[in-house]
mmCIF file of C-alpha atoms and ligand atoms in Angstrom:
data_model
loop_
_atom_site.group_PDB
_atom_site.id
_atom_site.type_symbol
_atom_site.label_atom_id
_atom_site.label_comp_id
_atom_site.label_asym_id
_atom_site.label_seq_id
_atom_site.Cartn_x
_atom_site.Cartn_y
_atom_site.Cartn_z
ATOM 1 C CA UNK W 1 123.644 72.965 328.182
ATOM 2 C CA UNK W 2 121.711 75.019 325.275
ATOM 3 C CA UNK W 3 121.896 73.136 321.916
ATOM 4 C CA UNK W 4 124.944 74.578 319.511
ATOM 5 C CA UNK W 5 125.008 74.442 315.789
ATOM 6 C CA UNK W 6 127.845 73.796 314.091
ATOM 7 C CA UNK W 7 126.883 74.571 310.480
ATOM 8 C CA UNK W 8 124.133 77.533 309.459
ATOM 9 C CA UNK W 9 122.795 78.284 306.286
ATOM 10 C CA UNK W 10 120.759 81.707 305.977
ATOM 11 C CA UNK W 11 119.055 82.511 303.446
ATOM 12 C CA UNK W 12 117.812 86.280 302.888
ATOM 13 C CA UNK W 13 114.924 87.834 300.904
ATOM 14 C CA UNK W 14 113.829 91.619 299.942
ATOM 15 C CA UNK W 15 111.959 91.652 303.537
ATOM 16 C CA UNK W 16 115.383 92.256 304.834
ATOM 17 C CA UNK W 17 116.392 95.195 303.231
ATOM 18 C CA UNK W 18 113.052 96.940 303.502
ATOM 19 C CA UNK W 19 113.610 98.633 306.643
ATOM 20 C CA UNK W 20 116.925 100.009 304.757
ATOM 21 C CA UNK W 21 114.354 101.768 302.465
ATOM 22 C CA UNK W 22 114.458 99.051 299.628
ATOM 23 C CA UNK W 23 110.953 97.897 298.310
ATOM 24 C CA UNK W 24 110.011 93.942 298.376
ATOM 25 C CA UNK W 25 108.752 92.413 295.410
ATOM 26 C CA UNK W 26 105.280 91.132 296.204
ATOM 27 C CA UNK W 27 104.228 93.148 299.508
ATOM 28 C CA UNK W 28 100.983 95.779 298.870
ATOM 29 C CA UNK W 29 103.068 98.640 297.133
ATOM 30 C CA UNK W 30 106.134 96.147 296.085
ATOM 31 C CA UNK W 31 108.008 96.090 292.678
ATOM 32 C CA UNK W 32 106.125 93.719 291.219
ATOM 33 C CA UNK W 33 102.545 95.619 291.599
ATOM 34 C CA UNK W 34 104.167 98.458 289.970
ATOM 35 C CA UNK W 35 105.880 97.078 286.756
ATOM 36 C CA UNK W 36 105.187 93.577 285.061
ATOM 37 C CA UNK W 37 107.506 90.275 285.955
ATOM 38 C CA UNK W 38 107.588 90.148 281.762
ATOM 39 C CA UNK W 39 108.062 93.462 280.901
ATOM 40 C CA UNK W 40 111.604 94.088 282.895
ATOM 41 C CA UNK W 41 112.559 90.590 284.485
ATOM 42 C CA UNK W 42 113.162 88.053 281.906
ATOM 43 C CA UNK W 43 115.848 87.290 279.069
ATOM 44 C CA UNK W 44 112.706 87.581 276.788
ATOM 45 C CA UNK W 45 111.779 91.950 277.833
ATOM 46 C CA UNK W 46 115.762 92.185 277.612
ATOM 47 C CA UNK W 47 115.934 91.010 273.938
ATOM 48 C CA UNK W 48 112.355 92.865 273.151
ATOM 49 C CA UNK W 49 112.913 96.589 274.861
ATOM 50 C CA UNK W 50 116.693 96.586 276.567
ATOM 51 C CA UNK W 51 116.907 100.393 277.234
ATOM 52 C CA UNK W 52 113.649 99.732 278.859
ATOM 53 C CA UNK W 53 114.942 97.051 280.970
ATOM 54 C CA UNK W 54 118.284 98.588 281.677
ATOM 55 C CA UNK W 55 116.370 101.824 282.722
ATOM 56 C CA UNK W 56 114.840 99.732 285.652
ATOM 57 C CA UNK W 57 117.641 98.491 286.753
ATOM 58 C CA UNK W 58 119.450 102.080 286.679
ATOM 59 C CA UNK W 59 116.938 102.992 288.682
ATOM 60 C CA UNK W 60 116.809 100.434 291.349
ATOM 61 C CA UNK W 61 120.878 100.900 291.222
ATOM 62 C CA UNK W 62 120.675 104.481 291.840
ATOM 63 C CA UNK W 63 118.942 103.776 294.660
ATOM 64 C CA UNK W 64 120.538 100.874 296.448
ATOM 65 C CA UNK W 65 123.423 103.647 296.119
ATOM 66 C CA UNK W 66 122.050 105.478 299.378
ATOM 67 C CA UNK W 67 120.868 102.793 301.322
ATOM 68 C CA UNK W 68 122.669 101.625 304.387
ATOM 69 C CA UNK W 69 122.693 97.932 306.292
ATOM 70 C CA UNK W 70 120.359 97.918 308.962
ATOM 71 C CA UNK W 71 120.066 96.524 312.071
ATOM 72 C CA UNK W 72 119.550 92.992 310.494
ATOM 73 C CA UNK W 73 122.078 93.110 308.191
ATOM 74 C CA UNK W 74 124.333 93.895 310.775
ATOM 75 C CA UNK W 75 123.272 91.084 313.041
ATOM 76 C CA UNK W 76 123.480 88.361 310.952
ATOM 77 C CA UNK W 77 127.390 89.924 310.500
ATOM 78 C CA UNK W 78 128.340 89.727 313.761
ATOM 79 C CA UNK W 79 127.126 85.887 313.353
ATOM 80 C CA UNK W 80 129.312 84.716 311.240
ATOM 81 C CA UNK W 81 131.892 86.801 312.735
ATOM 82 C CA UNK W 82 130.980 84.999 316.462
ATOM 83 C CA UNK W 83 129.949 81.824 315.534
ATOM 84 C CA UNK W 84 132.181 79.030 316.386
ATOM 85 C CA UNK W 85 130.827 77.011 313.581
ATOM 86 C CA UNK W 86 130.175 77.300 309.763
ATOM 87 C CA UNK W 87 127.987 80.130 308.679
ATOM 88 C CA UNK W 88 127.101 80.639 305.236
ATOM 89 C CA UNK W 89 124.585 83.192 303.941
ATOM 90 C CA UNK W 90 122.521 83.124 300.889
ATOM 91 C CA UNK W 91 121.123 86.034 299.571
ATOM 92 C CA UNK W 92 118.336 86.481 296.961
ATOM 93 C CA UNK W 93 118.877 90.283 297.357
ATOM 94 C CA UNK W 94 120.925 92.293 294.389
ATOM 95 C CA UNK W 95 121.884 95.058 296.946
ATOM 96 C CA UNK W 96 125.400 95.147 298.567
ATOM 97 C CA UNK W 97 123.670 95.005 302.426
ATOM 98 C CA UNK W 98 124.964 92.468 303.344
ATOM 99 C CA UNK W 99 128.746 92.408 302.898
ATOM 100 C CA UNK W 100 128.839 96.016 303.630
ATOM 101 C CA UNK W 101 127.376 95.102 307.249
ATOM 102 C CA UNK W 102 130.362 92.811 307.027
ATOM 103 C CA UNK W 103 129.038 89.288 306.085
ATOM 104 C CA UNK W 104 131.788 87.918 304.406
ATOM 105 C CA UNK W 105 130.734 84.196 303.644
ATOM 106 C CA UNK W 106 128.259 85.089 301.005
ATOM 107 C CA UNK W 107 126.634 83.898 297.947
ATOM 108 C CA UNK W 108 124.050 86.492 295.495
ATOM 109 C CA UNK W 109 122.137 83.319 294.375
ATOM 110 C CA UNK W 110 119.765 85.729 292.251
ATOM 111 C CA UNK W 111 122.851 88.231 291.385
ATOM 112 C CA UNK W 112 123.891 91.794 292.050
ATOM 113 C CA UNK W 113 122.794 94.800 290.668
ATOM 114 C CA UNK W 114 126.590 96.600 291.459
ATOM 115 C CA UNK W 115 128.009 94.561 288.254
ATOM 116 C CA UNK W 116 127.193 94.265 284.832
ATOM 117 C CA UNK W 117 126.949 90.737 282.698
ATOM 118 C CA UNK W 118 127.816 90.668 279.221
ATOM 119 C CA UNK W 119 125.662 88.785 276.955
ATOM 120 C CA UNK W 120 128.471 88.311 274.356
ATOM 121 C CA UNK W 121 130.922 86.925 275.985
ATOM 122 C CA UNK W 122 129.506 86.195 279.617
ATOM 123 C CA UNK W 123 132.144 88.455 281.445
ATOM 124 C CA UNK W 124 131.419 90.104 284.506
ATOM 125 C CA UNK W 125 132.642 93.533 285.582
ATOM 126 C CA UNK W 126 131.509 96.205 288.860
ATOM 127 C CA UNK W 127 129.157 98.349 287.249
ATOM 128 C CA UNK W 128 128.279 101.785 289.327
ATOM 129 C CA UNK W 129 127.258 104.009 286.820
ATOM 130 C CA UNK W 130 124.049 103.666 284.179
ATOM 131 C CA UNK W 131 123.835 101.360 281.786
ATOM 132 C CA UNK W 132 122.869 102.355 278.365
ATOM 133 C CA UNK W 133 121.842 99.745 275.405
ATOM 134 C CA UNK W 134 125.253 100.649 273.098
ATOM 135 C CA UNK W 135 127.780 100.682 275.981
ATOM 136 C CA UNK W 136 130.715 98.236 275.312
ATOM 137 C CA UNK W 137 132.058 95.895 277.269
ATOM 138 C CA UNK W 138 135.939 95.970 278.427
ATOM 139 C CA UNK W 139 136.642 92.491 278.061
ATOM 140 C CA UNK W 140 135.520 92.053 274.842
ATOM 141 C CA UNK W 141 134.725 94.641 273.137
ATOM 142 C CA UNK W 142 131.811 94.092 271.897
ATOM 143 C CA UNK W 143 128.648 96.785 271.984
ATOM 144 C CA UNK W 144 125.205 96.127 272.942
ATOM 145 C CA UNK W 145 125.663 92.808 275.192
ATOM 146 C CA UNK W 146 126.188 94.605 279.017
ATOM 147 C CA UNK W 147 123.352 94.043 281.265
ATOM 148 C CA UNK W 148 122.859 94.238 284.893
ATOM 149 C CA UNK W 149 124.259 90.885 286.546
ATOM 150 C CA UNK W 150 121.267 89.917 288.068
ATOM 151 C CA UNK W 151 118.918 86.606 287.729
ATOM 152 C CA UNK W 152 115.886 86.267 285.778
ATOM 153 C CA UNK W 153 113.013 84.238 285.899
ATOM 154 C CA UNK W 154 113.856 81.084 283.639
ATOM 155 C CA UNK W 155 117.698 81.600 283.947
ATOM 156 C CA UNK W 156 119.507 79.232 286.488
ATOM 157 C CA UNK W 157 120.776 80.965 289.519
ATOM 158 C CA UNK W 158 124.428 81.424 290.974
ATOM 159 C CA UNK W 159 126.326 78.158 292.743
ATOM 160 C CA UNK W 160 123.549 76.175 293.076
ATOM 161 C CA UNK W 161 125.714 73.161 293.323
ATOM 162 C CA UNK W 162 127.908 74.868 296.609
ATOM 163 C CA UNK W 163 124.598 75.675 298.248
ATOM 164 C CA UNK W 164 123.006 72.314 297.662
ATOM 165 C CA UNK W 165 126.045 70.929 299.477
ATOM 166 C CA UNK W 166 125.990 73.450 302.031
ATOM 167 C CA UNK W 167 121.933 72.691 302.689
ATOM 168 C CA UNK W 168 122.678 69.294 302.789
ATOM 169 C CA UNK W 169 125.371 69.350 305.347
ATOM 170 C CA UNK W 170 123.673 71.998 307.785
ATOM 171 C CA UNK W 171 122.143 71.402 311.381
ATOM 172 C CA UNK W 172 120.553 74.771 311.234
ATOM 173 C CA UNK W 173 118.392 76.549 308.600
ATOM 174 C CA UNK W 174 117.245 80.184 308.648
ATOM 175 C CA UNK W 175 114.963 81.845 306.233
ATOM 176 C CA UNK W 176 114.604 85.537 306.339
ATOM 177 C CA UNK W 177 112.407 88.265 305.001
ATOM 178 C CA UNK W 178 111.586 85.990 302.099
ATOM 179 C CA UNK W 179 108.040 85.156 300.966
ATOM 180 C CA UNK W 180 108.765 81.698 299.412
ATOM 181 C CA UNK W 181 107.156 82.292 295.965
ATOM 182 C CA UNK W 182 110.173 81.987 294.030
ATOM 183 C CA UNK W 183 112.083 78.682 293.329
ATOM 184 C CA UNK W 184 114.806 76.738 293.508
ATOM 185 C CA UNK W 185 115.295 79.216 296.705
ATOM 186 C CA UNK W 186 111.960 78.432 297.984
ATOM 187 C CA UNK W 187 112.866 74.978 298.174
ATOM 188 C CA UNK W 188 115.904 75.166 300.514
ATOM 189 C CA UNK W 189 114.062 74.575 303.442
ATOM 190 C CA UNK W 190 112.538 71.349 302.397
ATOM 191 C CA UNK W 191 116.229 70.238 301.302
ATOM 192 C CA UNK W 192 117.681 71.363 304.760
ATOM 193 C CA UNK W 193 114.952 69.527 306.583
ATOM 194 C CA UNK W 194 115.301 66.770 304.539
ATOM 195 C CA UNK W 195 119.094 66.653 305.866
ATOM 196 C CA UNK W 196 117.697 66.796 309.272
ATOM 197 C CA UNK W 197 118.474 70.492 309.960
ATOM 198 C CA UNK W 198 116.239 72.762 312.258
ATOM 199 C CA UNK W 199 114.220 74.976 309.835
ATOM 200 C CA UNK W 200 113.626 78.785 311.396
ATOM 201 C CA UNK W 201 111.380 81.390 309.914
ATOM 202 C CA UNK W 202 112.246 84.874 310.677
ATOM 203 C CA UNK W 203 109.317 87.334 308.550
ATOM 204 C CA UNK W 204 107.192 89.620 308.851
ATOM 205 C CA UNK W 205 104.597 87.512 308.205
ATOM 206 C CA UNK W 206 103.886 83.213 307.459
ATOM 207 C CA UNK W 207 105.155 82.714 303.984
ATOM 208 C CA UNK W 208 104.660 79.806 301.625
ATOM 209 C CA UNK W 209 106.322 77.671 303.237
ATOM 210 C CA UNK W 210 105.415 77.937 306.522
ATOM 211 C CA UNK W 211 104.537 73.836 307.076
ATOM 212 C CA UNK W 212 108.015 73.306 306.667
ATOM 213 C CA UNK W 213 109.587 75.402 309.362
ATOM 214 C CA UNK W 214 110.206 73.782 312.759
ATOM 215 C CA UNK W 215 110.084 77.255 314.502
ATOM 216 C CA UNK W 216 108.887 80.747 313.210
ATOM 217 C CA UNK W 217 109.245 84.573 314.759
ATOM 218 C CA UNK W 218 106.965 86.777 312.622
ATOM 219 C CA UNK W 219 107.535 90.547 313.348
ATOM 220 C CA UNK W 220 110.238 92.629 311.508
ATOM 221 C CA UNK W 221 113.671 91.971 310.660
ATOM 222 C CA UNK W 222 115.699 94.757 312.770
ATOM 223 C CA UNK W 223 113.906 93.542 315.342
ATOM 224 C CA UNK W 224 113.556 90.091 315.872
ATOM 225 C CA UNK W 225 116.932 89.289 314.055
ATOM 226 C CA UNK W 226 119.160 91.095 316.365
ATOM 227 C CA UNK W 227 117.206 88.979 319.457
ATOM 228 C CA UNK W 228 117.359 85.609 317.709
ATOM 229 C CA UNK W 229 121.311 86.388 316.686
ATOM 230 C CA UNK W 230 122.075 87.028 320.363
ATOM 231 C CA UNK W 231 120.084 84.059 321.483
ATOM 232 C CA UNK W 232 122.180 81.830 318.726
ATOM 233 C CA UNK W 233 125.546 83.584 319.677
ATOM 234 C CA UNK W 234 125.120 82.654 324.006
ATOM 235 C CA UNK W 235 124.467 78.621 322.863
ATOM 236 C CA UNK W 236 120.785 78.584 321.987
HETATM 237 C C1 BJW G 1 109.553 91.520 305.902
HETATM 238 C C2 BJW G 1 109.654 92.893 306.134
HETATM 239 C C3 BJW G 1 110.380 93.295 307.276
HETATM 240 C C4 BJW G 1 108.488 92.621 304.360
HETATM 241 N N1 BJW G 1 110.935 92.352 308.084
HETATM 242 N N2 BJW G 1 110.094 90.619 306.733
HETATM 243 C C5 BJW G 1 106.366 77.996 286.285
HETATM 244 C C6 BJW G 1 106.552 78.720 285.107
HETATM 245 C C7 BJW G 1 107.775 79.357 284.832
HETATM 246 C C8 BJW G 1 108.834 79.280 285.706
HETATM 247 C C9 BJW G 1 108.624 78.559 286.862
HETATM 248 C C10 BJW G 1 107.426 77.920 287.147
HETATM 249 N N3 BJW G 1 107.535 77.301 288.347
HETATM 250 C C11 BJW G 1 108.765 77.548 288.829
HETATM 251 C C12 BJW G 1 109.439 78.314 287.947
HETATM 252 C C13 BJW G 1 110.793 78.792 288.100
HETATM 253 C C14 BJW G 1 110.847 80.245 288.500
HETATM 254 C C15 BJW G 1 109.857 80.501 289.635
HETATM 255 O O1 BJW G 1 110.118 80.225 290.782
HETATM 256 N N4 BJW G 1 108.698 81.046 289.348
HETATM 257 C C16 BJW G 1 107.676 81.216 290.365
HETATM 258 C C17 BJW G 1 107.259 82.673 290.435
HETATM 259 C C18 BJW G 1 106.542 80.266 290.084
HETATM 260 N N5 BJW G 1 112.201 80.473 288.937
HETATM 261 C C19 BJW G 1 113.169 80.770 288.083
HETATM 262 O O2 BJW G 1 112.967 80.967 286.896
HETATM 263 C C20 BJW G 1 114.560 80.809 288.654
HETATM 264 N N6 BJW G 1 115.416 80.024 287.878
HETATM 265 C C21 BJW G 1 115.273 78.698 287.756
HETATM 266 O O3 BJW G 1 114.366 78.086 288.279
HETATM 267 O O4 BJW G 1 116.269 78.109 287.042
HETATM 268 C C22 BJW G 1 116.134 76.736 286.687
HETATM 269 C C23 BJW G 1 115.814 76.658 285.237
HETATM 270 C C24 BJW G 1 116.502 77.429 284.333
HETATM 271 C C25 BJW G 1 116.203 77.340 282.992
HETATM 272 C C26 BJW G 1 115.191 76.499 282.571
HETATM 273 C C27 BJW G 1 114.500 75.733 283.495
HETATM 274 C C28 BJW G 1 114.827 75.809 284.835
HETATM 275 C C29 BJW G 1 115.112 82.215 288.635
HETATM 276 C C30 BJW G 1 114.383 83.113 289.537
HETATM 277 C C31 BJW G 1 114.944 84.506 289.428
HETATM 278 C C32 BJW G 1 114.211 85.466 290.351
HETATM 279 N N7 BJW G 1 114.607 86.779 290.052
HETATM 280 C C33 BJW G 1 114.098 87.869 290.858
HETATM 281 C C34 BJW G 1 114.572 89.168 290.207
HETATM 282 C C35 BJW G 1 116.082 89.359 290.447
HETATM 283 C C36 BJW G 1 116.543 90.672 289.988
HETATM 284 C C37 BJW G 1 115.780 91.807 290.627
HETATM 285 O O5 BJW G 1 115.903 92.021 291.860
HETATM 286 O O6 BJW G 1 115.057 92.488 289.901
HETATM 287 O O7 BJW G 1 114.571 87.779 292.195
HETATM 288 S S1 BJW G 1 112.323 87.860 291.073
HETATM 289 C C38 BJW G 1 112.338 88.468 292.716
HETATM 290 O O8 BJW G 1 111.783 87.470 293.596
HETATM 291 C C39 BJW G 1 113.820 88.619 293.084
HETATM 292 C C40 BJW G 1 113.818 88.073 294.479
HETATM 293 O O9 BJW G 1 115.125 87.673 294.824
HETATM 294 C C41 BJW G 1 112.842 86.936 294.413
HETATM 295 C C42 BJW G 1 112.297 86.505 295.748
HETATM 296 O O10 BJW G 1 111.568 87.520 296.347
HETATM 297 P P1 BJW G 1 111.615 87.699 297.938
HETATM 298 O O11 BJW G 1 112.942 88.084 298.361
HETATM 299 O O12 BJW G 1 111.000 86.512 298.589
HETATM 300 O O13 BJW G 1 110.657 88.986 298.108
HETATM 301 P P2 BJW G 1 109.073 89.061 298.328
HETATM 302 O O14 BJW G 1 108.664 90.458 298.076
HETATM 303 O O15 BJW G 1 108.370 88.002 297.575
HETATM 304 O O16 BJW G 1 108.880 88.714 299.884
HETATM 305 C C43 BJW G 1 109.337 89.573 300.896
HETATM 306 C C44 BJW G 1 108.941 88.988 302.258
HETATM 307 O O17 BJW G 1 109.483 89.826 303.275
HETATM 308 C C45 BJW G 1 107.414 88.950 302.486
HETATM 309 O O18 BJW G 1 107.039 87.682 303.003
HETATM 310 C C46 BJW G 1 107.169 90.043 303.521
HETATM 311 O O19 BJW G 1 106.137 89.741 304.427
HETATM 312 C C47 BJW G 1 108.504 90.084 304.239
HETATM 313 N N8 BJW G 1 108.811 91.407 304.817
HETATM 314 N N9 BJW G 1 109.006 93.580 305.186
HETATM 315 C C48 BJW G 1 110.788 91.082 307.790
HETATM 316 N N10 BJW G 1 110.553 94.640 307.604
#
């Protein structure tokens, strides 16, 4: 009989959503070769320029608006939804793909851009509309604190300790659309194999951390993740 895992961890880059229409970060014509890492993506640009860094972020909001799950998305759903075991997914993205596909079992590691964080008193609060550098917040009432609830480079990300425990308890590990530049996310797959978990790459193309996959499919997400779901889903 076909091997069976009983407890998944997925974790999901940009390369996911980009066949929704959503740019990566570091591919030829990604985010990051358009505006500078320390202009809009660090507590540092937020203090020097907000409305500059809040502008992004409208921006990238207004556009996740439009965007629909894709095929991928939609796979990995009906994974968690099938599987017999544990499946928990762990997103890098800021985009709601994933739980509107349905994924329900979900953690925004690196935030999401659909709520705003408030600097003076750390409440959170869904945020669909722009943000602007005097807007107040409804929990506290103070002005000038609301910023996009998102994850910046030298901040810590979200429930690191429930993912740790979830990486260290798996049997299967699958990385997806991710390039493996960024830590503590890039390390997850030497933490899973360390726990003696099979380690699958699903990307477009090798990424960092290639060495420390036992398996890789390189092609793109809506198609190779359907295929590898369905292959999962019938016991192997
Ligand atoms: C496809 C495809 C298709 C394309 N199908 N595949 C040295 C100095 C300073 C800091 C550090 C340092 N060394 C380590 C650090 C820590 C730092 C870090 O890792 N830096 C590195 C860059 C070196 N990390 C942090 O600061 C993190 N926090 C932290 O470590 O806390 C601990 C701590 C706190 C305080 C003090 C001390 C320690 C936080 C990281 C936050 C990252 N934030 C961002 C922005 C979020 C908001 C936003 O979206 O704007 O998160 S950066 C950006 O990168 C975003 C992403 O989630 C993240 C990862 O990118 P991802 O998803 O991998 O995208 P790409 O573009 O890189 O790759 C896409 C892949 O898809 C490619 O491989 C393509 O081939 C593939 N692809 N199309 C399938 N159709």
């Amino acid at each position: 009989m076909a091997h069976s895992f009983e407890r998944i961890v997925i974790l999901t880059g940009a390369g996911l959503s980009a066949e929704s229409g959503l740019s990566t970060f570091r591919d030829k014509d990604g985010i990051w070769s358009k505006v500078r890492i320390e202009d809009v993506a660090t507590p540092e640009a937020f203090m020097r320029d907000p409305q500059g860094v809040l502008d992004f972020y409208n921006g990238r909001r207004n556009n996740s608006g439009g965007v629909e799950p894709n095929a991928a998305h939609a796979a990995l759903a009906r994974l968690e939804a099938g599987h017999p075991g544990e499946v928990l997914t762990v997103t890098q993205n800021i985009d709601p793909l994933h739980e509107r596909a349905g994924t329900t079992n979900l953690i925004h590691m690196h935030g999401e851009i659909v709520k705003a964080l408030c600097n003076h008193c750390g409440g959170r609060e869904p945020y669909d509309r722009d943000l602007s550098a005097d807007d107040v917040c409804r929990q506290c009432g103070n002005r000038g604190g609301l910023r996009p609830d998102v994850v910046w480079f030298g901040e810590m990300p979200y429930q690191m300790e429930r993912i740790y425990a979830a990486l260290s308890r798996c049997d299967l590990f699958i990385s997806i659309g991710t390039s493996g530049n960024v830590y503590p996310a890039a390390g997850f797959v030497a933490e899973a194999r360390g726990a003696g978990a099979r380690t699958v790459e699903l990307n477009l193309e090798p990424s960092e951390g290639i060495s420390h996959f036992d398996e890789a499919i390189h092609g793109k997400a809506t198609e190779i993740v359907p295929v590898y779901v369905e292959k999962l889903l019938n016991g192997g």
